[in-house]
Amino acid sequence: MELPERFNAAAFFLDRHLAEGRGGRTAFRYRGRRVTYAEVAERARRAAGALAARGVQMEQRVLLALPDCPEFAEAFWGAIRLGAVPVPVNPALGAEDLAFYLEDSRARLVVADPAAAAAIGSRHRGGRPPVLVVGPPAADGEAYESALSRAEAVAEPADTSRDDVALWLYTSGSTGRPKAAVHLQQAMAHAAERVGRGIFAIGEDALVVSASKLFFAFGLGNSLYFPALAGAAACLVPERLEPEALLGFVHAERPTHLFAVATVYSRLLQVPDAAGRFDLSSLRCCVSSGEALPPAVFHGWRERFGLELLDVVGSTEALHDYLANPPGAARAGSAGQVIPGFEARLVDEAGRPVLPGSVGQLWIKGGSTAAGYWNRRAQTQATMQGEWLRTGDMYYADTDGYFYFCGRGDDMLKVGGMWVSPVEVEACLTEHPAVLEAGVIGRRDGDGLVRAHAFCVLSPGAVAGPELTAELIAHVRGRLAGYKAPRWIDFVAALPRTPTGKLQRFALRAP
C-alpha cells in the first residue's frame, strides 16, 4: 500500500470523508443515537485543541481510560491530529494497574471515565498529569465537555510523516507484565486495507458489532479504523454484554459483521433455543480471534445459525490480524492462511526454515507491525528481527497454506520425547459435551517426567468426579495418540484469562 511520505492518520480516517462528501454518514450508533463523521471530526479537532491548551505537545502520550463511546474516538483522533500519541487502556483496571500504565507511558494528560479517574486519583507517585473526565462531574479531574466547549479547534493536522509514532498499544499480559508496542502513522491504514477491506469486506454499507472493546488492539480495528476506512458504521456498547444480551443486540441492531473471541462464541452456543429466539440473518461475516477456535464451536455455530465462523490470528505487535480463514473457505481447527500483504515463515530455534508439515515458530512481516517496545530494548531485539516479527507462537502449515496453531513456544509439551500441542488436547476435551472450556499445561510426575495436566470448566449440568475424569481421559485416548492424554484433570469454575480473553497458561503453571 503506497502512502505519501507526509501522512497523518487522523486526516486519513476522518478529514478524507468530509473532503469527499461523506461527512453526513453515520460513524457510530451509540445509546440510541447516530453520530456522523462530521460530528466526530469537529469534536476531534476540539479535543486536539483541549489537549494543546493543557500543554500536550507532539510525541507526548495521552492515556485513554475510556469505555466504548464516541468520546474515545474524539480523544483518540484528536491526539493523533495534534501529533501526540494516544495510549488506550482498560478503564475497569484497578488503581495499581492504572498507576503502572501512567508511570510507564509518562503520559502528559489523561482522558478517563469517572471510575478510572477516581482510581488514578487514589494512587499516584511523582505527581499526576491533568485528567479530563468524561461523564458526570467528578472531583478527580476537569470535565471533558467543559474543556471541549472552551477549546479552539485545531484546523490543520500535525505535519507528521508516515513513520512518526501514532499510538501505543499495551500487550495483553498473557506471558507476563504488559509492554507498549509502538505503532506508526501508516500502520492503521495498512491493517484497514489488508484486513478490514481485504478479508472482512467492510464496505460503506457495513455495520460492525465487536464484543472486544476499543482499548484492545482487536477491538480498536473492528470498531474504529476498519469502518472508518470505508465510511461505514460501528455500534459502540460500553458495557460487557452477556451472551443472551449480545444475541438480543444483534437481533435488534441488524449488524453485518460480528467480532468476538472464541470463548464468547462458545457461550453464545450455550444460550437455550438461541436460533429460535434470535434472528442473526443480517450477519454476513462472523470473526473469532484472541485464542484458538475449537472445531466443536466452529461446527456448532454453522449448525445452530447457518453461519460460517472465521478464525483469525493477530497480535498487539502486528496491530491486528496476519492469518485468516478466507470467507467461504474456512477450515475447522485452522488459523487460516497468510493475509495478502503479509509474509510468513516457520523456523526452528536457530531461525532456519522447518521442513514442510513440521512445527515451527511463526515469523511474520507486514506494513502494520510495531517499530518496537517502549523502554524494553532487550525484548525489542528478541522480537523484532529486522523486517520480521517473531510471534512466539508455534504452527505447522498444510500443503494448501493453511496454518494450525500448536501453542506458544513455552507452552509446548515434550512427553516421552514427542511434542504435544496443548491446543490440540484442549480442543479434544471441549468436544466432550461435559466440557465448556479447557486449559492444558505440562507438569512433572513422581518420576520427573512431563505429563499433560488439564483444567476443565464444566458445561451446565455436568458433575465433577472420578467417573468423569476417567471418561475424559478415555475420550482423549480414543481420538489422539495415547501419550497426549492428560495424566491429571482438575475441574475449575473458570480459567485464568487476560482482559482480551486469552488463556494465561503461565497462571495455571503456578503452584
Coordinates of C-alpha atoms in Angstrom, one line a residue:
M1 CA 0.0 0.0 0.0
E2 CA 1.6 3.3 -1.1
L3 CA 1.1 6.2 1.3
P4 CA 2.6 9.7 1.0
E5 CA 5.7 10.5 3.0
R6 CA 3.8 13.2 4.9
F7 CA 0.9 11.4 6.4
N8 CA -1.4 11.9 9.4
A9 CA -3.7 9.0 10.3
A10 CA -6.4 11.3 11.8
A11 CA -6.6 13.2 8.5
F12 CA -6.7 10.0 6.5
F13 CA -9.5 8.4 8.5
L14 CA -11.6 11.5 9.3
D15 CA -10.9 14.5 7.1
R16 CA -10.9 12.5 3.9
H17 CA -14.6 11.7 4.4
L18 CA -15.5 15.3 4.8
A19 CA -13.5 16.3 1.8
E20 CA -15.2 13.6 -0.3
G21 CA -18.7 14.4 0.8
R22 CA -19.3 11.7 3.3
G23 CA -19.5 13.8 6.4
G24 CA -23.2 13.1 6.9
R25 CA -22.7 9.3 7.0
T26 CA -23.1 7.5 10.4
A27 CA -19.8 6.7 12.1
F28 CA -21.3 5.3 15.3
R29 CA -24.6 4.1 16.8
Y30 CA -24.5 4.8 20.5
R31 CA -27.2 4.7 23.1
G32 CA -30.0 5.1 20.6
R33 CA -28.4 8.0 18.6
R34 CA -26.3 8.2 15.5
V35 CA -23.1 10.1 15.4
T36 CA -21.9 11.3 11.9
Y37 CA -18.3 11.5 10.6
A38 CA -18.7 15.3 10.5
E39 CA -19.5 15.4 14.2
V40 CA -16.6 13.1 15.1
A41 CA -14.2 15.2 13.0
E42 CA -15.4 18.5 14.6
R43 CA -15.1 17.2 18.1
A44 CA -11.7 15.6 17.4
R45 CA -10.5 19.0 16.3
R46 CA -11.7 20.5 19.6
A47 CA -10.2 17.6 21.5
A48 CA -6.9 18.4 19.9
G49 CA -7.3 22.0 21.0
A50 CA -8.1 21.0 24.5
L51 CA -5.0 18.8 24.7
A52 CA -2.8 21.6 23.3
A53 CA -4.3 24.1 25.8
R54 CA -3.1 21.8 28.6
G55 CA 0.4 21.6 27.4
V56 CA 0.3 18.4 25.3
Q57 CA 2.9 18.5 22.5
M58 CA 3.9 16.4 19.6
E59 CA 5.0 12.9 20.5
Q60 CA 3.8 13.2 24.1
R61 CA 1.5 10.4 25.3
V62 CA -2.2 10.8 26.2
L63 CA -3.6 8.0 28.4
L64 CA -7.2 7.0 27.4
A65 CA -9.0 5.1 30.1
L66 CA -12.5 5.0 28.5
P67 CA -15.2 2.5 27.6
D68 CA -16.6 2.3 24.1
C69 CA -18.1 5.7 23.4
P70 CA -17.9 8.5 20.9
E71 CA -15.6 10.4 23.2
F72 CA -13.0 7.6 22.9
A73 CA -12.9 8.2 19.1
E74 CA -12.8 12.0 19.6
A75 CA -9.9 11.9 22.0
F76 CA -8.0 9.2 20.0
W77 CA -8.2 11.0 16.7
G78 CA -7.7 14.4 18.4
A79 CA -4.4 13.3 19.9
I80 CA -3.1 12.0 16.6
R81 CA -4.3 15.1 14.9
L82 CA -2.1 17.1 17.3
G83 CA 0.9 14.7 16.7
A84 CA 0.5 13.4 20.2
V85 CA 0.2 9.6 21.0
P86 CA -3.0 8.1 22.4
V87 CA -2.4 5.1 24.7
P88 CA -5.7 3.2 25.2
V89 CA -6.0 1.1 28.4
N90 CA -8.9 -0.7 30.1
P91 CA -10.8 1.7 32.3
A92 CA -12.0 -1.1 34.6
L93 CA -8.5 -1.8 35.8
G94 CA -7.7 -1.1 39.5
A95 CA -5.6 1.7 40.8
E96 CA -2.3 -0.2 40.8
D97 CA -2.6 -1.3 37.2
L98 CA -3.6 2.2 36.1
A99 CA -0.7 3.7 38.0
F100 CA 1.7 1.3 36.2
Y101 CA 0.4 2.5 32.8
L102 CA 0.5 6.1 33.8
E103 CA 4.1 5.8 35.0
D104 CA 5.4 3.5 32.3
S105 CA 3.9 5.7 29.5
R106 CA 4.9 9.0 31.1
A107 CA 1.5 10.3 29.9
R108 CA 1.2 14.1 29.8
L109 CA -2.6 14.0 30.1
V110 CA -5.3 11.5 30.9
V111 CA -8.8 11.2 29.5
A112 CA -10.9 8.9 31.7
D113 CA -14.3 7.9 32.8
P114 CA -15.2 8.8 36.4
A115 CA -14.3 5.4 37.9
A116 CA -10.9 5.3 36.2
A117 CA -10.3 9.0 37.2
A118 CA -11.0 8.2 40.8
A119 CA -8.7 5.2 40.7
I120 CA -5.9 7.2 39.3
G121 CA -6.5 9.9 41.9
S122 CA -6.3 7.4 44.7
R123 CA -2.8 6.2 43.9
H124 CA 0.0 8.0 42.1
R125 CA 3.6 8.8 42.5
G126 CA 5.7 11.8 41.5
G127 CA 2.7 14.0 40.7
R128 CA -0.3 13.4 38.4
P129 CA -0.9 14.8 35.0
P130 CA -4.2 16.7 34.2
V131 CA -7.3 14.5 34.0
L132 CA -10.2 15.2 31.7
V133 CA -13.3 13.3 33.0
V134 CA -15.9 12.0 30.5
G135 CA -19.3 11.8 32.2
P136 CA -20.8 13.3 35.4
P137 CA -18.8 15.9 37.2
A138 CA -16.0 14.4 39.3
A139 CA -13.6 15.7 41.9
D140 CA -10.7 13.8 40.3
G141 CA -10.4 16.0 37.2
E142 CA -11.8 18.6 34.8
A143 CA -15.0 17.9 32.9
Y144 CA -14.2 16.8 29.4
E145 CA -17.2 18.5 27.9
S146 CA -16.3 21.8 29.5
A147 CA -12.8 21.5 28.2
L148 CA -14.0 20.9 24.6
S149 CA -16.6 23.7 24.8
R150 CA -13.8 26.2 25.6
A151 CA -11.2 24.8 23.2
E152 CA -10.1 26.3 20.0
A153 CA -10.4 23.7 17.2
V154 CA -7.1 22.6 15.6
A155 CA -7.9 23.2 11.9
E156 CA -4.9 21.5 10.3
P157 CA -3.4 18.2 11.3
A158 CA 0.1 18.0 12.5
D159 CA 2.7 17.7 9.7
T160 CA 3.7 14.1 10.6
S161 CA 5.4 11.6 8.4
R162 CA 4.1 8.1 7.8
D163 CA 7.0 6.9 10.1
D164 CA 6.1 9.1 13.0
V165 CA 4.6 7.4 16.1
A166 CA 0.8 7.4 16.1
L167 CA -0.3 5.2 19.0
W168 CA 0.9 2.8 21.7
L169 CA -0.9 -0.4 22.5
Y170 CA -0.1 -2.4 25.5
T171 CA 0.2 -6.2 25.1
S172 CA -2.5 -8.2 27.0
G173 CA -0.1 -9.7 29.5
S174 CA -0.7 -13.3 28.6
T175 CA 3.0 -14.0 29.2
G176 CA 3.8 -11.5 31.9
R177 CA 3.9 -7.7 32.5
P178 CA 2.3 -5.7 29.6
K179 CA 4.7 -4.0 27.2
A180 CA 3.8 -1.0 25.0
A181 CA 4.0 -1.8 21.3
V182 CA 4.9 1.4 19.4
H183 CA 2.9 1.8 16.1
L184 CA 3.5 4.3 13.4
Q185 CA 1.1 6.6 11.5
Q186 CA 1.0 4.3 8.5
A187 CA 0.1 1.2 10.5
M188 CA -3.7 1.6 10.8
A189 CA -4.0 2.3 7.1
H190 CA -2.2 -0.9 6.2
A191 CA -4.2 -3.0 8.6
A192 CA -7.5 -1.5 7.5
E193 CA -6.8 -2.1 3.8
R194 CA -5.3 -5.6 4.1
V195 CA -7.6 -6.9 6.8
G196 CA -10.7 -4.8 7.2
R197 CA -11.4 -4.4 3.5
G198 CA -9.3 -7.2 2.0
I199 CA -10.5 -10.1 4.3
F200 CA -13.7 -8.9 6.0
A201 CA -15.0 -6.9 3.1
I202 CA -16.1 -4.0 5.3
G203 CA -17.6 -1.5 2.8
E204 CA -19.6 1.7 3.3
D205 CA -22.8 -0.3 3.9
A206 CA -21.3 -2.3 6.8
L207 CA -22.4 -2.1 10.4
V208 CA -20.0 -3.6 12.9
V209 CA -20.5 -5.0 16.4
S210 CA -17.4 -6.0 18.4
A211 CA -17.6 -7.8 21.7
S212 CA -13.9 -6.9 22.1
K213 CA -13.6 -3.3 23.2
L214 CA -11.8 -0.3 21.7
F215 CA -9.0 -0.3 24.2
F216 CA -7.8 -3.7 22.8
A217 CA -5.9 -4.0 19.6
F218 CA -8.5 -6.3 18.1
G219 CA -11.5 -4.1 19.1
L220 CA -9.8 -0.9 18.0
G221 CA -9.6 -2.1 14.4
N222 CA -13.0 -3.7 14.4
S223 CA -15.0 -0.7 15.7
L224 CA -12.8 2.3 14.8
Y225 CA -10.4 2.3 11.9
F226 CA -11.7 -0.6 9.9
P227 CA -15.2 1.1 9.4
A228 CA -13.5 4.5 9.1
L229 CA -11.5 3.4 6.0
A230 CA -14.8 2.8 4.1
G231 CA -17.0 5.4 5.9
A232 CA -19.0 2.6 7.5
A233 CA -20.6 2.5 10.9
A234 CA -20.0 0.7 14.2
C235 CA -22.2 0.1 17.2
L236 CA -20.5 1.2 20.4
V237 CA -21.6 -0.6 23.6
P238 CA -19.8 0.5 26.8
E239 CA -21.0 -2.5 28.9
R240 CA -19.9 -6.1 28.6
L241 CA -22.8 -7.9 27.1
E242 CA -23.6 -11.3 28.5
P243 CA -24.4 -14.0 25.9
E244 CA -28.1 -13.6 25.8
A245 CA -27.9 -9.8 25.7
L246 CA -25.4 -9.9 22.9
L247 CA -27.7 -12.1 20.8
G248 CA -30.5 -9.7 21.5
F249 CA -28.4 -6.8 20.5
V250 CA -27.5 -8.4 17.2
H251 CA -31.2 -9.3 16.7
A252 CA -32.3 -5.6 17.3
E253 CA -29.5 -3.7 15.6
R254 CA -29.1 -5.9 12.5
P255 CA -25.3 -5.6 12.1
T256 CA -23.4 -7.1 9.1
H257 CA -20.2 -8.0 11.0
L258 CA -19.7 -9.6 14.4
F259 CA -16.3 -9.8 16.1
A260 CA -15.6 -11.7 19.3
V261 CA -13.2 -14.1 21.0
A262 CA -13.7 -17.9 20.8
T263 CA -14.9 -18.1 24.4
V264 CA -17.8 -15.7 23.6
Y265 CA -19.0 -17.8 20.7
S266 CA -18.8 -20.9 22.9
R267 CA -21.0 -19.2 25.4
L268 CA -23.4 -18.0 22.8
L269 CA -24.0 -21.6 21.8
Q270 CA -25.0 -22.4 25.4
V271 CA -28.0 -20.0 25.2
P272 CA -31.2 -22.1 25.2
D273 CA -33.1 -22.1 21.9
A274 CA -30.9 -19.2 20.6
A275 CA -31.6 -19.9 16.9
G276 CA -35.4 -19.8 17.5
R277 CA -35.4 -16.7 19.7
F278 CA -32.9 -14.5 17.9
D279 CA -32.6 -13.6 14.2
L280 CA -29.0 -13.3 13.1
S281 CA -29.7 -13.3 9.4
S282 CA -28.2 -9.8 8.9
L283 CA -24.7 -11.2 9.6
R284 CA -22.6 -11.8 6.6
C285 CA -19.2 -12.1 8.5
C286 CA -18.6 -13.6 11.9
V287 CA -15.0 -13.5 13.2
S288 CA -13.3 -15.2 16.1
S289 CA -9.8 -14.2 17.4
G290 CA -7.7 -14.0 20.5
E291 CA -7.5 -17.7 21.1
A292 CA -7.7 -20.9 19.0
L293 CA -11.2 -21.6 17.9
P294 CA -12.2 -25.2 18.9
P295 CA -13.6 -27.2 16.0
A296 CA -16.7 -28.0 18.1
V297 CA -17.5 -24.3 18.3
F298 CA -16.8 -23.9 14.5
H299 CA -19.2 -26.7 13.6
G300 CA -21.7 -25.7 16.3
W301 CA -22.0 -22.2 15.0
R302 CA -22.7 -23.4 11.5
E303 CA -25.2 -26.0 12.7
R304 CA -27.1 -23.6 15.0
F305 CA -27.2 -20.5 12.9
G306 CA -26.2 -21.5 9.4
L307 CA -23.2 -19.1 9.5
E308 CA -19.6 -19.5 8.8
L309 CA -17.2 -18.6 11.6
L310 CA -13.8 -17.3 10.6
D311 CA -10.9 -17.9 12.9
V312 CA -8.2 -15.3 12.5
V313 CA -4.9 -14.6 14.3
G314 CA -3.1 -11.4 15.1
S315 CA -1.3 -9.7 17.9
T316 CA -0.8 -6.3 19.5
E317 CA 2.7 -6.2 17.9
A318 CA 1.1 -6.6 14.5
L319 CA -1.7 -4.2 15.3
H320 CA -4.4 -6.6 14.1
D321 CA -4.5 -9.9 12.1
Y322 CA -2.0 -11.6 9.8
L323 CA -3.6 -15.0 9.4
A324 CA -7.2 -15.5 8.5
N325 CA -9.6 -18.1 7.2
P326 CA -10.9 -16.8 3.9
P327 CA -14.6 -16.2 3.7
G328 CA -16.3 -19.2 2.0
A329 CA -13.3 -21.5 2.6
A330 CA -12.8 -21.6 6.4
R331 CA -11.5 -24.8 7.8
A332 CA -12.3 -26.2 11.3
G333 CA -9.2 -26.1 13.6
S334 CA -7.2 -23.9 11.3
A335 CA -6.0 -20.4 11.9
G336 CA -6.3 -19.7 8.2
Q337 CA -3.9 -18.6 5.5
V338 CA -1.4 -15.7 5.4
I339 CA -3.3 -12.4 4.7
P340 CA -2.3 -10.9 1.3
G341 CA 0.2 -8.1 2.0
F342 CA 1.9 -10.1 4.8
E343 CA 4.6 -12.7 4.6
A344 CA 5.1 -15.7 7.0
R345 CA 7.6 -18.3 7.6
L346 CA 8.1 -21.2 10.1
V347 CA 11.5 -21.6 11.6
D348 CA 13.3 -23.6 14.2
E349 CA 15.2 -22.3 17.3
A350 CA 18.1 -21.2 15.1
G351 CA 15.9 -19.3 12.7
R352 CA 16.2 -21.9 10.0
P353 CA 13.1 -22.9 7.9
V354 CA 11.5 -26.1 9.1
L355 CA 10.5 -28.9 6.7
P356 CA 7.0 -28.8 5.2
G357 CA 4.4 -30.1 7.6
S358 CA 6.8 -29.7 10.6
V359 CA 6.0 -27.5 13.6
G360 CA 8.0 -24.2 13.8
Q361 CA 7.9 -20.8 15.3
L362 CA 5.9 -18.3 13.2
W363 CA 7.6 -15.2 12.0
I364 CA 5.6 -12.6 10.0
K365 CA 6.3 -9.4 8.1
G366 CA 3.9 -6.6 7.1
G367 CA 3.3 -2.9 7.0
S368 CA 1.4 -2.8 10.3
T369 CA 4.0 -4.3 12.6
A370 CA 5.3 -2.3 15.5
A371 CA 8.6 -0.4 15.5
G372 CA 9.4 -1.9 18.9
Y373 CA 8.5 -1.9 22.5
W374 CA 8.7 1.3 24.6
N375 CA 11.6 1.2 27.1
R376 CA 12.2 -2.6 26.5
R377 CA 15.4 -2.8 24.5
A378 CA 16.2 -6.5 25.1
Q379 CA 12.6 -7.6 24.3
T380 CA 12.5 -5.5 21.2
Q381 CA 15.7 -7.0 20.0
A382 CA 14.4 -10.5 20.7
T383 CA 11.0 -10.0 19.0
M384 CA 11.7 -7.6 16.1
Q385 CA 14.2 -9.3 13.8
G386 CA 14.7 -6.7 11.1
E387 CA 11.6 -6.6 9.0
W388 CA 10.3 -9.8 10.7
L389 CA 8.3 -10.1 13.8
R390 CA 8.8 -13.2 16.0
T391 CA 5.3 -14.1 17.2
G392 CA 6.4 -16.7 19.8
D393 CA 3.6 -19.0 18.5
M394 CA 4.2 -22.5 17.2
Y395 CA 2.4 -23.6 14.0
Y396 CA 2.5 -26.1 11.2
A397 CA 1.2 -25.5 7.7
D398 CA -0.5 -27.9 5.3
T399 CA 0.1 -28.1 1.5
D400 CA -2.8 -25.6 0.9
G401 CA -1.1 -22.9 3.0
Y402 CA -3.5 -23.3 6.0
F403 CA -1.8 -22.8 9.3
Y404 CA -2.6 -24.8 12.5
F405 CA -1.8 -23.4 16.0
C406 CA 0.1 -25.6 18.4
G407 CA 0.6 -23.2 21.3
R408 CA 3.2 -20.7 22.3
G409 CA 6.8 -21.8 22.2
D410 CA 7.0 -22.0 26.0
D411 CA 3.6 -23.8 26.2
M412 CA 4.5 -26.8 24.1
L413 CA 4.9 -30.1 26.0
K414 CA 7.5 -32.8 25.3
V415 CA 6.1 -36.1 26.5
G416 CA 8.2 -39.2 26.1
G417 CA 10.4 -37.3 23.6
M418 CA 7.4 -36.3 21.5
W419 CA 6.0 -32.8 21.1
V420 CA 2.4 -32.3 22.3
S421 CA 0.3 -29.2 21.4
P422 CA -1.8 -28.1 24.4
V423 CA -4.3 -26.5 21.9
E424 CA -4.9 -29.9 20.3
V425 CA -5.6 -31.6 23.7
E426 CA -7.8 -28.6 24.7
A427 CA -9.8 -28.9 21.5
C428 CA -10.3 -32.6 22.0
L429 CA -11.6 -32.1 25.6
T430 CA -14.1 -29.4 24.5
E431 CA -15.6 -31.9 22.0
H432 CA -16.9 -33.8 25.0
P433 CA -20.4 -32.5 25.9
A434 CA -19.4 -32.1 29.6
V435 CA -16.6 -29.7 29.0
L436 CA -17.2 -26.0 28.2
E437 CA -13.6 -24.8 28.3
A438 CA -10.2 -26.4 28.9
G439 CA -6.6 -25.4 29.6
V440 CA -3.7 -27.8 29.3
I441 CA -0.1 -27.4 30.7
G442 CA 2.8 -29.7 31.3
R443 CA 3.6 -31.0 34.8
R444 CA 6.2 -33.4 36.1
D445 CA 5.0 -36.7 37.7
G446 CA 6.7 -38.5 40.6
D447 CA 9.4 -39.9 38.2
G448 CA 10.2 -36.4 37.0
L449 CA 8.6 -37.0 33.6
V450 CA 6.4 -34.4 31.9
R451 CA 2.8 -35.3 31.5
A452 CA -0.3 -33.3 30.4
H453 CA -2.4 -31.6 33.2
A454 CA -5.8 -30.4 32.1
F455 CA -8.1 -27.8 33.8
C456 CA -11.7 -28.1 32.7
V457 CA -14.7 -25.8 33.2
L458 CA -17.8 -28.0 33.0
S459 CA -20.9 -27.4 31.0
P460 CA -24.2 -26.7 32.9
G461 CA -25.5 -29.9 34.5
A462 CA -22.2 -31.8 34.3
V463 CA -21.0 -33.4 37.5
A464 CA -17.3 -33.4 38.5
G465 CA -15.9 -36.6 40.0
P466 CA -13.6 -39.6 39.4
E467 CA -16.0 -41.1 36.9
L468 CA -16.0 -38.0 34.7
T469 CA -12.2 -37.8 35.0
A470 CA -11.8 -41.3 33.7
E471 CA -14.3 -40.7 31.0
L472 CA -12.5 -37.6 29.7
I473 CA -9.1 -39.3 29.7
A474 CA -10.6 -42.2 27.7
H475 CA -12.2 -39.7 25.4
V476 CA -8.8 -38.1 24.6
R477 CA -7.1 -41.5 24.3
G478 CA -9.8 -42.6 21.8
R479 CA -9.1 -39.6 19.5
L480 CA -5.5 -38.7 19.9
A481 CA -2.2 -40.6 20.5
G482 CA -2.2 -42.1 24.0
Y483 CA 0.8 -40.0 25.2
K484 CA -1.3 -36.9 24.6
A485 CA -4.0 -37.8 27.1
P486 CA -3.9 -35.8 30.3
R487 CA -2.5 -37.6 33.4
W488 CA -4.4 -35.3 35.7
I489 CA -7.7 -33.3 35.3
D490 CA -8.8 -30.6 37.7
F491 CA -12.3 -29.2 37.5
V492 CA -12.4 -25.4 38.0
A493 CA -15.0 -22.7 38.0
A494 CA -13.1 -20.5 35.5
L495 CA -9.8 -20.4 33.6
P496 CA -7.3 -17.5 34.1
R497 CA -7.6 -15.2 31.2
T498 CA -6.4 -11.8 30.1
P499 CA -8.9 -9.0 29.7
T500 CA -8.8 -9.9 25.9
G501 CA -9.9 -13.4 26.7
K502 CA -6.5 -15.1 26.1
L503 CA -5.7 -18.1 28.3
Q504 CA -2.9 -17.5 30.8
R505 CA -1.2 -20.9 30.9
F506 CA 1.6 -19.4 33.0
A507 CA -1.0 -18.8 35.7
L508 CA -2.1 -22.5 35.5
R509 CA 1.6 -23.5 36.0
A510 CA 1.8 -21.6 39.2
P511 CA 1.9 -23.8 42.4

